[in-house]
Short mmCIF file of C-alpha atoms in Angstrom, two decimals:
data_model
loop_
_atom_site.label_atom_id
_atom_site.label_comp_id
_atom_site.label_asym_id
_atom_site.label_seq_id
_atom_site.Cartn_x
_atom_site.Cartn_y
_atom_site.Cartn_z
CA MET A 1 10.06 1.07 136.72
CA GLN A 2 12.37 -1.63 138.02
CA ARG A 3 10.01 -2.24 140.94
CA ASP A 4 7.03 -2.55 138.55
CA ASN A 5 8.88 -5.13 136.45
CA LYS A 6 9.75 -7.10 139.58
CA MET A 7 6.10 -7.05 140.68
CA LYS A 8 4.98 -8.31 137.26
CA LYS A 9 7.51 -11.14 137.38
CA ASN A 10 6.41 -12.07 140.90
CA ARG A 11 2.77 -12.10 139.76
CA LYS A 12 3.57 -14.60 137.01
CA ASP A 13 5.58 -16.74 139.46
CA ILE A 14 2.70 -16.75 141.96
CA ILE A 15 0.11 -17.65 139.29
CA SER A 16 2.29 -20.44 137.91
CA LYS A 17 3.02 -21.79 141.38
CA GLU A 18 -0.72 -21.94 142.21
CA ILE A 19 -1.47 -23.70 138.93
CA ILE A 20 1.30 -26.27 139.30
CA ASN A 21 0.29 -27.07 142.88
CA SER A 22 -3.23 -27.77 141.59
CA ILE A 23 -2.15 -30.22 138.87
CA ILE A 24 1.07 -31.56 140.36
CA LYS A 25 0.30 -35.24 139.66
CA GLU A 26 -0.70 -34.64 136.03
CA LEU A 27 2.30 -32.39 135.50
CA ALA A 28 4.65 -34.94 137.06
CA ASN A 29 3.39 -37.69 134.78
CA GLU A 30 2.80 -35.85 131.49
CA ILE A 31 5.49 -33.16 131.48
CA ILE A 32 8.24 -34.44 133.77
CA GLY A 33 7.51 -38.06 132.86
CA ILE A 34 8.01 -39.75 136.24
CA ASN A 35 4.95 -42.09 136.16
CA ALA A 36 3.76 -41.30 139.68
CA LYS A 37 0.75 -43.00 141.27
CA ASN A 38 0.52 -40.83 144.35
CA VAL A 39 1.86 -37.28 144.74
CA THR A 40 1.34 -35.51 148.07
CA ILE A 41 2.24 -31.86 148.62
CA ILE A 42 4.42 -31.46 151.73
CA LYS A 43 3.31 -28.60 153.95
CA ASP A 44 6.68 -28.10 155.67
CA GLU A 45 7.59 -24.40 155.56
CA ILE A 46 11.15 -24.61 154.35
CA GLN A 47 12.07 -20.98 154.83
CA ARG A 48 15.25 -18.99 155.39
CA ILE A 49 15.83 -15.53 156.80
CA GLU A 50 15.81 -14.16 153.23
CA ASP A 51 12.16 -15.26 152.96
CA ARG A 52 12.93 -17.88 150.34
CA ARG A 53 10.46 -20.76 150.13
CA ALA A 54 10.62 -23.70 147.77
CA ASP A 55 7.75 -23.36 145.27
CA VAL A 56 6.55 -26.98 145.22
CA VAL A 57 7.75 -29.82 147.43
CA ALA A 58 5.91 -33.16 147.20
CA LYS A 59 6.37 -36.77 148.23
CA VAL A 60 6.03 -39.19 145.30
CA ASP A 61 4.78 -42.73 146.06
CA ASN A 62 6.61 -42.51 149.42
CA GLU A 63 9.80 -43.15 147.44
CA TYR A 64 11.36 -39.72 146.90
CA ILE A 65 10.85 -35.98 147.23
CA LEU A 66 9.90 -33.94 144.17
CA HIS A 67 11.01 -30.32 144.25
CA ILE A 68 9.85 -27.88 141.54
CA GLU A 69 10.84 -24.24 141.17
CA ILE A 70 9.12 -21.81 138.80
CA GLN A 71 11.34 -19.21 137.16
CA ASN A 72 10.15 -16.29 135.04
CA SER A 73 13.57 -14.86 134.15
CA ASN A 74 17.16 -15.99 133.70
CA ASP A 75 19.16 -15.93 136.92
CA ASN A 76 22.87 -16.78 136.92
CA SER A 77 22.69 -17.66 140.60
CA MET A 78 20.00 -20.32 140.02
CA PRO A 79 22.33 -23.34 140.48
CA LEU A 80 23.36 -22.01 143.89
CA ARG A 81 19.75 -21.29 144.82
CA MET A 82 18.67 -24.78 143.79
CA MET A 83 21.54 -26.30 145.74
CA ARG A 84 20.47 -24.32 148.80
CA TYR A 85 16.91 -25.60 148.42
CA TYR A 86 18.33 -29.11 148.15
CA THR A 87 20.16 -28.89 151.47
CA ASP A 88 17.14 -27.31 153.19
CA ILE A 89 14.79 -30.05 151.96
CA LYS A 90 17.32 -32.77 152.76
CA PHE A 91 17.55 -31.53 156.34
CA TYR A 92 13.82 -32.32 156.76
CA HIS A 93 13.75 -35.50 154.64
CA GLN A 94 17.10 -37.19 155.13
CA ASP A 95 15.81 -40.69 154.39
CA LEU A 96 14.54 -39.95 150.86
CA PRO A 97 16.29 -38.99 147.60
CA ILE A 98 15.38 -35.60 146.10
CA HIS A 99 14.53 -35.01 142.43
CA GLN A 100 14.70 -31.34 141.45
CA TYR A 101 13.20 -29.56 138.44
CA LEU A 102 13.33 -25.94 137.41
CA ILE A 103 10.39 -24.99 135.18
CA TYR A 104 11.23 -21.96 133.07
CA ILE A 105 8.24 -19.89 131.89
CA GLY A 106 10.11 -16.73 130.86
CA LYS A 107 9.86 -14.64 127.72
CA SER A 108 13.59 -14.45 127.00
CA LYS A 109 15.59 -17.37 125.64
CA LEU A 110 16.64 -19.82 128.35
CA THR A 111 20.32 -19.28 129.23
CA MET A 112 20.54 -20.65 132.78
CA LYS A 113 22.84 -23.56 133.60
CA ASN A 114 21.64 -26.63 135.45
CA GLU A 115 24.79 -27.42 137.39
CA GLN A 116 27.26 -26.06 139.92
CA LYS A 117 30.84 -27.35 139.64
CA GLU A 118 33.01 -27.31 142.71
CA GLU A 119 36.48 -28.71 143.38
CA LYS A 120 35.30 -32.01 144.86
CA PHE A 121 31.74 -32.41 143.55
CA THR A 122 29.30 -31.38 140.83
CA TYR A 123 25.69 -30.62 141.66
CA ARG A 124 22.97 -30.92 138.96
CA TYR A 125 19.21 -30.58 138.51
CA ASP A 126 16.83 -30.71 135.54
CA ILE A 127 15.42 -27.74 133.64
CA ILE A 128 12.12 -27.87 131.74
CA ASN A 129 11.52 -25.07 129.26
CA MET A 130 7.75 -24.64 128.89
CA ASN A 131 8.29 -23.06 125.48
CA GLU A 132 9.42 -26.50 124.21
CA ILE A 133 6.48 -28.51 125.59
CA ASP A 134 3.71 -29.41 123.11
CA CYS A 135 0.62 -27.47 124.23
CA GLU A 136 -1.59 -30.44 123.36
CA LYS A 137 -0.26 -32.37 126.38
CA LEU A 138 -1.66 -29.77 128.75
CA ILE A 139 -4.84 -29.10 126.79
CA GLN A 140 -5.70 -32.81 126.75
CA MET A 141 -5.59 -32.84 130.58
CA ASP A 142 -8.74 -30.68 130.28
CA LYS A 143 -8.42 -28.93 133.63
CA PRO A 144 -8.65 -25.15 134.04
CA GLU A 145 -5.11 -24.97 135.43
CA SER A 146 -3.59 -27.03 132.61
CA LEU A 147 -5.48 -25.03 129.99
CA ILE A 148 -4.14 -21.78 131.43
CA LEU A 149 -0.58 -23.13 131.60
CA SER A 150 -0.78 -24.34 127.99
CA ILE A 151 -0.57 -20.71 126.79
CA LEU A 152 3.15 -20.89 127.63
CA CYS A 153 3.79 -24.00 125.56
CA ASP A 154 4.71 -24.73 121.94
CA PHE A 155 1.72 -24.47 119.58
CA LYS A 156 3.71 -26.31 116.90
CA ASP A 157 2.21 -25.59 113.46
CA ARG A 158 -1.31 -25.06 114.81
CA ASN A 159 -3.16 -21.81 114.16
CA LYS A 160 -2.51 -19.71 117.28
CA GLN A 161 -5.86 -17.93 117.26
CA GLU A 162 -7.76 -21.20 116.92
CA VAL A 163 -5.82 -22.78 119.80
CA ILE A 164 -6.39 -19.76 122.04
CA ASN A 165 -10.11 -19.66 121.14
CA HIS A 166 -10.30 -23.33 122.09
CA ILE A 167 -8.59 -22.67 125.45
CA ILE A 168 -10.95 -19.80 126.25
CA LEU A 169 -14.05 -21.79 125.29
CA LYS A 170 -12.95 -24.71 127.49
CA LEU A 171 -12.27 -22.35 130.41
CA HIS A 172 -15.75 -20.89 129.97
CA GLN A 173 -17.24 -24.39 130.06
CA HIS A 174 -15.30 -25.26 133.22
CA ALA A 175 -16.54 -22.07 134.91
CA LYS A 176 -20.15 -23.31 134.41
CA GLU A 177 -21.75 -19.87 134.18
CA ASN A 178 -19.80 -18.66 137.22
CA GLU A 179 -18.69 -15.32 135.77
CA ARG A 180 -16.38 -14.55 138.70
CA LYS A 181 -14.56 -17.87 138.30
CA PHE A 182 -14.25 -17.33 134.55
CA ARG A 183 -12.76 -13.86 135.09
CA GLU A 184 -10.20 -15.39 137.47
CA TYR A 185 -9.23 -17.89 134.80
CA MET A 186 -8.97 -15.15 132.19
CA MET A 187 -6.89 -12.90 134.45
CA MET A 188 -4.33 -15.71 134.82
CA LEU A 189 -4.42 -16.53 131.11
CA GLU A 190 -3.94 -12.87 130.14
CA GLU A 191 -1.02 -12.47 132.54
CA LEU A 192 0.85 -15.55 131.29
CA SER A 193 0.08 -14.77 127.62
CA LYS A 194 2.37 -11.72 127.89
CA ASN A 195 5.36 -14.06 128.11
CA ARG A 196 4.58 -15.29 124.59
CA ASN A 197 3.35 -11.99 123.08
CA LEU A 198 -0.14 -13.45 122.72
CA GLU A 199 -2.12 -10.73 124.54
CA LYS A 200 -3.82 -9.48 121.35
CA LEU A 201 -4.91 -12.98 120.35
CA VAL A 202 -6.34 -13.57 123.83
CA GLU A 203 -8.28 -10.30 123.50
CA LYS A 204 -9.69 -11.46 120.15
CA GLY A 205 -10.63 -14.78 121.72
CA GLU A 206 -12.51 -12.95 124.47
CA GLU A 207 -14.31 -10.83 121.87
CA MET A 208 -15.30 -13.99 120.03
CA LEU A 209 -16.78 -15.42 123.23
CA THR A 210 -18.63 -12.19 124.03
CA GLU A 211 -20.28 -12.18 120.61
CA ILE A 212 -21.68 -15.70 120.97
CA ASN A 213 -22.17 -15.90 124.73
CA TYR A 214 -25.89 -15.02 124.61
CA GLU A 215 -26.83 -18.54 123.44
CA THR A 216 -26.28 -21.83 125.27
CA LEU A 217 -24.51 -23.95 122.69
CA PRO A 218 -22.80 -27.38 122.68
CA SER A 219 -19.07 -27.67 123.32
CA PHE A 220 -17.24 -26.57 120.17
CA ASN A 221 -20.44 -25.63 118.37
CA LEU A 222 -20.13 -22.07 119.70
CA GLY A 223 -18.74 -20.89 116.39
CA ILE A 224 -21.95 -21.86 114.60
CA LYS A 225 -24.02 -18.95 115.94
CA LYS A 226 -21.46 -16.47 114.75
CA GLY A 227 -21.54 -18.03 111.29
CA ILE A 228 -25.33 -17.92 111.19
CA GLU A 229 -25.35 -14.28 112.28
CA LYS A 230 -23.06 -13.34 109.41
CA GLY A 231 -25.16 -15.44 107.07
CA ILE A 232 -28.35 -13.43 107.55
CA GLU A 233 -27.33 -11.11 104.72
CA LYS A 234 -25.92 -13.84 102.46
CA GLY A 235 -28.40 -16.60 103.20
CA ILE A 236 -29.09 -18.52 106.41
CA GLU A 237 -27.96 -21.89 105.09
CA LYS A 238 -24.64 -20.60 103.82
CA GLY A 239 -24.03 -18.85 107.12
CA ARG A 240 -24.82 -22.04 109.01
CA GLU A 241 -22.36 -24.05 106.92
CA GLU A 242 -19.63 -21.47 107.51
CA GLY A 243 -20.27 -21.64 111.23
CA LEU A 244 -20.22 -25.43 111.20
CA GLU A 245 -16.93 -25.43 109.31
CA LYS A 246 -15.38 -23.10 111.91
CA GLY A 247 -16.57 -25.39 114.68
CA ILE A 248 -15.13 -28.47 112.96
CA LYS A 249 -11.79 -26.73 112.37
CA GLY A 250 -11.61 -25.79 116.05
CA ILE A 251 -12.16 -29.37 117.19
CA TYR A 252 -9.94 -30.93 114.50
CA ILE A 253 -6.86 -29.33 116.05
CA PHE A 254 -7.13 -31.84 118.91
CA GLU A 255 -9.59 -34.51 117.71
CA LYS A 256 -9.00 -36.22 114.35
CA ASP A 257 -11.81 -38.80 114.42
CA PRO A 258 -14.71 -37.57 112.16
CA LYS A 259 -17.21 -39.73 114.06
CA LYS A 260 -16.31 -38.18 117.42
CA ILE A 261 -16.41 -34.66 115.95
CA ALA A 262 -19.87 -35.37 114.53
CA GLN A 263 -21.05 -36.61 117.92
CA ILE A 264 -19.67 -33.55 119.75
CA MET A 265 -21.38 -31.15 117.33
CA ASP A 266 -24.48 -33.31 116.73
CA ILE A 267 -24.15 -33.09 112.95
CA ASP A 268 -23.82 -35.45 109.97
CA GLU A 269 -20.51 -37.34 109.89
CA LYS A 270 -20.41 -37.05 106.08
CA PHE A 271 -20.31 -33.24 106.34
CA VAL A 272 -17.46 -33.50 108.86
CA LYS A 273 -15.47 -35.69 106.45
CA ILE A 274 -16.01 -33.17 103.63
CA VAL A 275 -14.65 -30.31 105.78
CA ILE A 276 -11.68 -32.42 106.93
CA SER A 277 -10.94 -33.28 103.31
CA LYS A 278 -10.90 -29.53 102.50
CA LEU A 279 -8.53 -28.91 105.37
CA SER A 280 -6.14 -31.61 104.13
CA LYS A 281 -6.11 -30.09 100.63
CA GLU A 282 -5.48 -26.58 102.04
CA LYS A 283 -2.44 -27.83 103.97
CA LYS A 284 -1.00 -29.37 100.78
#
C-alpha cells in the first residue's frame, strides 16, 4: 500500500516535471513573475549517489540560474534538500547567482518551511503553492501543458464543471484529431485532477466531449449540438438556443467581450449580449 502511494506520488511529480520543462519560459514570466526574455534548460546531470536530480535547472538571460523543484507532498526535510541542490548547482555554475523555487502541487495543505536556520547563516528559497494561483493565468497561455497544469490551480468563483469542460475542449482542439495525443493529455489531466478531488468532473467533461465529438464544430460552439439534440423533442429552435447559451457561458468565463464571443461562435452579437445580461442578473 505504501509502495503504491509512493508510485502515485512519483507519477504526479514526473508528469508535472515534464509539463513545466515544456512551458518553462511562460511559467517563469506568468507564475514566478521574473520577466525573462530567454530561458534555456541546462542539460547538466546534477546527480548524487542517492539518485537525486534537480527537476528543472535553466539559465535565464545569461544572468542567473533558475532552479525549480516539484513537490507533491509535505516534506520536513525540504529545506535541507533544497540547500543541497543549491550547493550542487553552484559547483557547476559558480559565476552566476541561483534563484530557487519549490512548486507545491499536493493535495494536503502546504506546511513546509522555506528556510533553514543555522548558527552562522540562514538559507531561504521561495515556495509557490499552485492551489493559490488563478487558473486563468495558465488557461490563457493556451498550450496543452499549461491547460493540464491549470487543473491544480484556483478556480476562484468560476463554475468548476464549466472550467474543466473548457480545458478538455481546448486539449481536444490542440490534439487536432490525433486520438493518441489527446489520450496522453487526458491521462495527465486525470492524474493531476486527483490532487483537487476533481476526477468525477473530469469524467463528466469527457462524457460531454464523447456525446458531441461526431460533428466538427467551431471552438466553443461544441455545446450547441448537444442543445439541439435535446431540443428535438421540445422544438429544434428552443434546443438550438439552449445550446448557444451553453456555448456563450463557456466562453464568457474567460472572454468578456460580446463582439469577440459572437465572432468565435459565428452568431449575432445582440443574442450574445442578451445571454450575458441574463448571466449578470443570475449572479445578483
